[in-house]
Short mmCIF file of C-alpha atoms in Angstrom, two decimals:
data_model
loop_
_atom_site.label_atom_id
_atom_site.label_comp_id
_atom_site.label_asym_id
_atom_site.label_seq_id
_atom_site.Cartn_x
_atom_site.Cartn_y
_atom_site.Cartn_z
CA UNK A 738 -52.55 -8.19 -35.59
CA UNK A 739 -53.37 -9.25 -32.06
CA UNK A 740 -54.70 -12.82 -31.70
CA UNK A 741 -58.30 -13.79 -31.07
CA UNK A 742 -58.72 -15.61 -27.77
CA UNK A 743 -60.84 -18.76 -28.15
CA UNK A 744 -62.02 -20.38 -24.92
CA UNK A 745 -63.06 -24.03 -25.11
CA UNK A 746 -64.56 -26.38 -22.53
CA UNK A 747 -64.27 -29.85 -24.10
CA UNK A 748 -61.90 -31.41 -26.66
CA UNK A 749 -64.73 -32.20 -29.09
CA UNK A 750 -66.26 -28.70 -28.91
CA UNK A 751 -63.60 -26.72 -30.70
CA UNK A 752 -64.07 -23.62 -32.85
CA UNK A 753 -64.94 -25.55 -36.01
CA UNK A 754 -65.29 -23.27 -39.01
CA UNK A 755 -64.88 -20.15 -36.85
CA UNK A 756 -61.08 -20.23 -36.58
CA UNK A 757 -60.25 -20.36 -40.31
CA UNK A 758 -62.88 -17.74 -41.19
CA UNK A 759 -61.41 -15.30 -38.68
CA UNK A 760 -58.29 -15.05 -40.86
CA UNK A 761 -56.37 -13.96 -37.78
CA UNK A 762 -53.98 -15.58 -35.32
CA UNK A 763 -55.85 -17.46 -32.61
CA UNK A 764 -54.97 -18.46 -29.09
CA UNK A 765 -57.01 -21.41 -27.83
CA UNK A 766 -57.27 -21.88 -24.08
CA UNK A 767 -59.18 -24.33 -21.85
CA UNK A 768 -59.37 -23.00 -18.31
CA UNK A 769 -62.69 -24.40 -17.15
CA UNK A 770 -61.20 -26.42 -14.25
CA UNK A 771 -58.52 -23.93 -13.24
CA UNK A 772 -58.79 -22.32 -9.82
CA UNK A 773 -56.93 -19.18 -10.86
CA UNK A 774 -56.47 -19.21 -14.65
CA UNK A 775 -54.07 -16.80 -16.28
CA UNK A 776 -55.87 -15.19 -19.20
CA UNK A 777 -54.45 -12.54 -21.54
CA UNK A 778 -55.35 -8.93 -20.95
CA UNK A 779 -57.88 -7.39 -23.29
CA UNK A 780 -55.19 -5.11 -24.69
CA UNK A 781 -53.45 -8.28 -25.93
CA UNK A 782 -56.36 -9.62 -28.02
CA UNK A 783 -58.43 -8.44 -30.97
CA UNK A 784 -61.51 -10.45 -29.96
CA UNK A 785 -62.87 -13.18 -27.71
CA UNK A 786 -64.75 -16.32 -28.77
CA UNK A 787 -66.27 -18.67 -26.17
CA UNK A 788 -67.41 -22.12 -27.28
CA UNK A 789 -69.82 -24.71 -25.91
CA UNK A 790 -69.61 -27.37 -23.23
CA UNK A 791 -71.74 -29.80 -21.27
CA UNK A 792 -71.53 -28.05 -17.89
CA UNK A 793 -74.04 -25.53 -16.53
CA UNK A 794 -72.87 -21.94 -16.86
CA UNK A 795 -73.26 -21.40 -13.11
CA UNK A 796 -71.74 -24.72 -11.98
CA UNK A 797 -69.29 -23.91 -9.17
CA UNK A 798 -67.51 -27.24 -9.71
CA UNK A 799 -65.78 -25.49 -12.62
CA UNK A 800 -64.03 -22.45 -11.13
CA UNK A 801 -62.59 -21.35 -14.47
CA UNK A 802 -66.06 -20.29 -15.55
CA UNK A 803 -65.94 -17.46 -13.04
CA UNK A 804 -62.82 -16.07 -14.71
CA UNK A 805 -64.45 -16.44 -18.13
CA UNK A 806 -67.52 -14.49 -17.04
CA UNK A 807 -65.34 -11.76 -15.55
CA UNK A 808 -63.37 -11.51 -18.80
CA UNK A 809 -66.58 -11.35 -20.85
CA UNK A 810 -68.01 -8.54 -18.74
CA UNK A 811 -64.78 -6.60 -19.10
CA UNK A 812 -64.68 -7.24 -22.86
CA UNK A 813 -68.17 -5.84 -23.39
CA UNK A 814 -67.36 -2.82 -21.22
CA UNK A 815 -64.21 -2.22 -23.29
CA UNK A 816 -66.01 -2.68 -26.64
CA UNK A 817 -63.95 -5.76 -27.55
CA UNK A 818 -65.66 -8.01 -30.16
CA UNK A 819 -67.12 -11.10 -28.48
CA UNK A 820 -68.81 -14.19 -29.92
CA UNK A 821 -70.40 -16.64 -27.48
CA UNK A 822 -71.71 -20.01 -28.69
CA UNK A 823 -74.11 -22.23 -26.66
CA UNK A 824 -72.46 -22.39 -23.21
CA UNK A 825 -70.47 -19.38 -24.36
CA UNK A 826 -73.69 -17.44 -24.90
CA UNK A 827 -74.94 -18.44 -21.46
CA UNK A 828 -71.69 -17.34 -19.84
CA UNK A 829 -71.93 -14.04 -21.70
CA UNK A 830 -75.51 -13.54 -20.53
CA UNK A 831 -74.63 -14.30 -16.91
CA UNK A 832 -71.66 -11.94 -17.14
CA UNK A 833 -74.14 -9.22 -18.11
CA UNK A 834 -76.50 -9.92 -15.22
CA UNK A 835 -78.92 -12.49 -16.67
CA UNK A 836 -80.27 -15.56 -14.92
CA UNK A 837 -79.62 -19.15 -15.97
CA UNK A 838 -82.74 -21.29 -16.30
CA UNK A 839 -81.55 -24.84 -15.77
CA UNK A 840 -83.43 -27.60 -17.64
CA UNK A 841 -85.67 -25.02 -19.24
CA UNK A 842 -86.29 -27.17 -22.30
CA UNK A 843 -84.35 -29.69 -24.35
CA UNK A 844 -83.48 -28.93 -27.97
CA UNK A 845 -81.18 -31.45 -29.65
CA UNK A 846 -80.98 -31.72 -33.42
CA UNK A 847 -81.54 -29.57 -36.46
CA UNK A 848 -84.55 -27.25 -36.34
CA UNK A 849 -85.42 -23.72 -37.48
CA UNK A 850 -84.71 -20.65 -35.42
CA UNK A 851 -86.63 -17.42 -35.96
CA UNK A 852 -84.33 -14.44 -36.50
CA UNK A 853 -86.34 -11.60 -34.96
CA UNK A 854 -83.81 -8.77 -34.81
CA UNK A 855 -81.82 -6.87 -37.40
CA UNK A 856 -78.10 -7.51 -36.89
CA UNK A 857 -75.44 -7.25 -39.60
CA UNK A 858 -73.59 -10.31 -38.28
CA UNK A 859 -76.36 -12.74 -37.30
CA UNK A 860 -78.47 -11.56 -40.24
CA UNK A 861 -76.16 -13.42 -42.59
CA UNK A 862 -77.92 -16.65 -41.59
CA UNK A 863 -81.25 -15.54 -43.09
CA UNK A 864 -84.69 -15.16 -41.54
CA UNK A 865 -85.39 -18.76 -40.47
CA UNK A 866 -82.31 -20.97 -40.82
CA UNK A 867 -82.32 -24.60 -39.73
CA UNK A 868 -79.45 -24.88 -37.24
CA UNK A 869 -78.12 -27.47 -34.82
CA UNK A 870 -79.42 -27.14 -31.27
CA UNK A 871 -77.83 -29.08 -28.40
CA UNK A 872 -78.87 -27.77 -24.99
CA UNK A 873 -81.45 -27.89 -22.21
CA UNK A 874 -80.56 -24.73 -20.27
CA UNK A 875 -81.66 -21.22 -21.24
CA UNK A 876 -80.99 -17.65 -20.14
CA UNK A 877 -83.01 -14.50 -19.70
CA UNK A 878 -82.21 -11.56 -21.96
CA UNK A 879 -79.55 -9.30 -20.44
CA UNK A 880 -80.75 -5.83 -19.52
CA UNK A 881 -80.19 -3.47 -22.44
CA UNK A 882 -79.45 -6.29 -24.90
CA UNK A 883 -81.30 -6.74 -28.20
CA UNK A 884 -83.06 -10.05 -28.83
CA UNK A 885 -82.01 -11.42 -32.21
CA UNK A 886 -83.40 -14.96 -32.46
CA UNK A 887 -85.91 -17.18 -30.72
CA UNK A 888 -87.69 -20.53 -30.70
CA UNK A 889 -90.84 -21.60 -28.87
CA UNK A 890 -88.76 -23.72 -26.46
CA UNK A 891 -85.97 -21.20 -25.95
CA UNK A 892 -87.07 -17.56 -26.21
CA UNK A 893 -83.48 -16.23 -26.12
CA UNK A 894 -81.63 -17.98 -28.96
CA UNK A 895 -79.39 -15.02 -29.82
CA UNK A 896 -78.77 -11.50 -28.59
CA UNK A 897 -76.57 -8.50 -29.18
CA UNK A 898 -75.06 -6.53 -26.29
CA UNK A 899 -72.80 -3.81 -27.64
CA UNK A 900 -69.71 -5.46 -29.11
CA UNK A 901 -70.90 -8.94 -28.13
CA UNK A 902 -73.03 -11.45 -30.02
CA UNK A 903 -74.34 -14.57 -28.28
CA UNK A 904 -75.96 -17.52 -30.05
CA UNK A 905 -77.47 -20.54 -28.28
CA UNK A 906 -77.20 -22.79 -31.34
CA UNK A 907 -74.08 -24.03 -33.19
CA UNK A 908 -73.01 -22.05 -36.28
CA UNK A 909 -69.47 -23.46 -35.99
CA UNK A 910 -70.54 -26.91 -37.09
CA UNK A 911 -68.80 -28.70 -39.96
CA UNK A 912 -69.53 -32.26 -41.20
CA UNK A 913 -66.41 -33.63 -39.51
CA UNK A 914 -67.38 -32.00 -36.22
CA UNK A 915 -70.88 -33.45 -36.43
CA UNK A 916 -69.41 -36.91 -37.05
CA UNK A 917 -67.20 -36.44 -33.99
CA UNK A 918 -70.11 -35.40 -31.81
CA UNK A 919 -72.23 -38.34 -32.93
CA UNK A 920 -69.48 -40.76 -31.91
CA UNK A 921 -68.59 -39.07 -28.60
CA UNK A 922 -70.27 -40.84 -25.64
CA UNK A 923 -70.54 -37.61 -23.63
CA UNK A 924 -72.68 -36.16 -26.41
CA UNK A 925 -74.90 -39.11 -27.35
CA UNK A 926 -75.17 -41.42 -24.32
CA UNK A 927 -78.74 -40.26 -23.65
CA UNK A 928 -79.84 -40.44 -27.30
CA UNK A 929 -81.43 -43.47 -28.95
CA UNK A 930 -79.84 -44.90 -32.09
CA UNK A 931 -82.67 -43.59 -34.27
CA UNK A 932 -82.22 -40.08 -32.82
CA UNK A 933 -78.51 -40.17 -33.65
CA UNK A 934 -79.22 -41.31 -37.19
CA UNK A 935 -81.86 -38.61 -37.62
CA UNK A 936 -79.33 -35.92 -36.64
CA UNK A 937 -76.80 -37.44 -39.02
CA UNK A 938 -79.32 -37.41 -41.88
CA UNK A 939 -80.38 -33.85 -41.10
CA UNK A 940 -76.74 -32.80 -41.10
CA UNK A 941 -76.36 -34.10 -44.64
CA UNK A 942 -79.54 -32.21 -45.57
CA UNK A 943 -78.93 -28.84 -43.93
CA UNK A 944 -75.17 -28.31 -43.60
CA UNK A 945 -74.50 -27.70 -47.33
CA UNK A 946 -76.62 -24.53 -47.13
CA UNK A 947 -75.98 -23.66 -43.51
CA UNK A 948 -72.17 -23.76 -43.58
CA UNK A 949 -71.74 -20.99 -46.20
CA UNK A 950 -74.23 -18.79 -44.34
CA UNK A 951 -72.42 -19.49 -41.06
CA UNK A 952 -69.10 -18.56 -42.67
CA UNK A 953 -70.64 -15.28 -43.81
CA UNK A 954 -71.88 -14.68 -40.27
CA UNK A 955 -68.45 -15.37 -38.77
CA UNK A 956 -66.86 -13.14 -41.41
CA UNK A 957 -69.07 -10.32 -40.17
CA UNK A 958 -67.65 -10.90 -36.70
CA UNK A 959 -64.16 -11.11 -38.23
CA UNK A 960 -64.62 -7.65 -39.74
CA UNK A 961 -65.13 -6.29 -36.23
CA UNK A 962 -62.02 -8.17 -35.07
CA UNK A 963 -59.93 -6.80 -37.95
CA UNK A 964 -61.13 -3.28 -37.21
CA UNK A 965 -59.78 -3.63 -33.67
CA UNK A 966 -56.51 -5.00 -35.08
#
């Protein structure tokens, strides 16, 4: 089976529970600062996963993002399974012609998201799951894409565009990853101590139910990956 390409943008924002659920070989790359990154051809991979990061999706200080967006556009055109998470969703949206709305609205912490579309992969999370949000940028819905989830602050929380699924929130989260985030200065420098503790407490409350649903969601994506082989 061909490997799944996983693109990351920060050491603490890895694939979390996604990689083991894929049950496939994975190839993790970080090319965000590369001027001319060498990425595998789409005929070499069975799927593409793009994770989160603190940078803006259109920030030209990170030239590797241009190559990521080009790869994502090509993957959708070639019907290659794609999963974009947080920054990964924004890169996917921009690759498909959307606009980035910088500082549109801050969402940090666990809160419900309304699942508004019928999708066999995202639908595994349920109708109104409480998920971890950690962003302040948003995107417009790509032309021809189907809106799948929304909040009052961020109208486009998830969408489907052919073979690609983008989610603004963080289904990859595991307790150890949450602990890492809450002790990483880059993540929490602008949060007060009580905000950090509230996220920690909410993680203990919501992750026991969310993680199995997230694994089921990722397994739905994995089925698409296995079908490509």
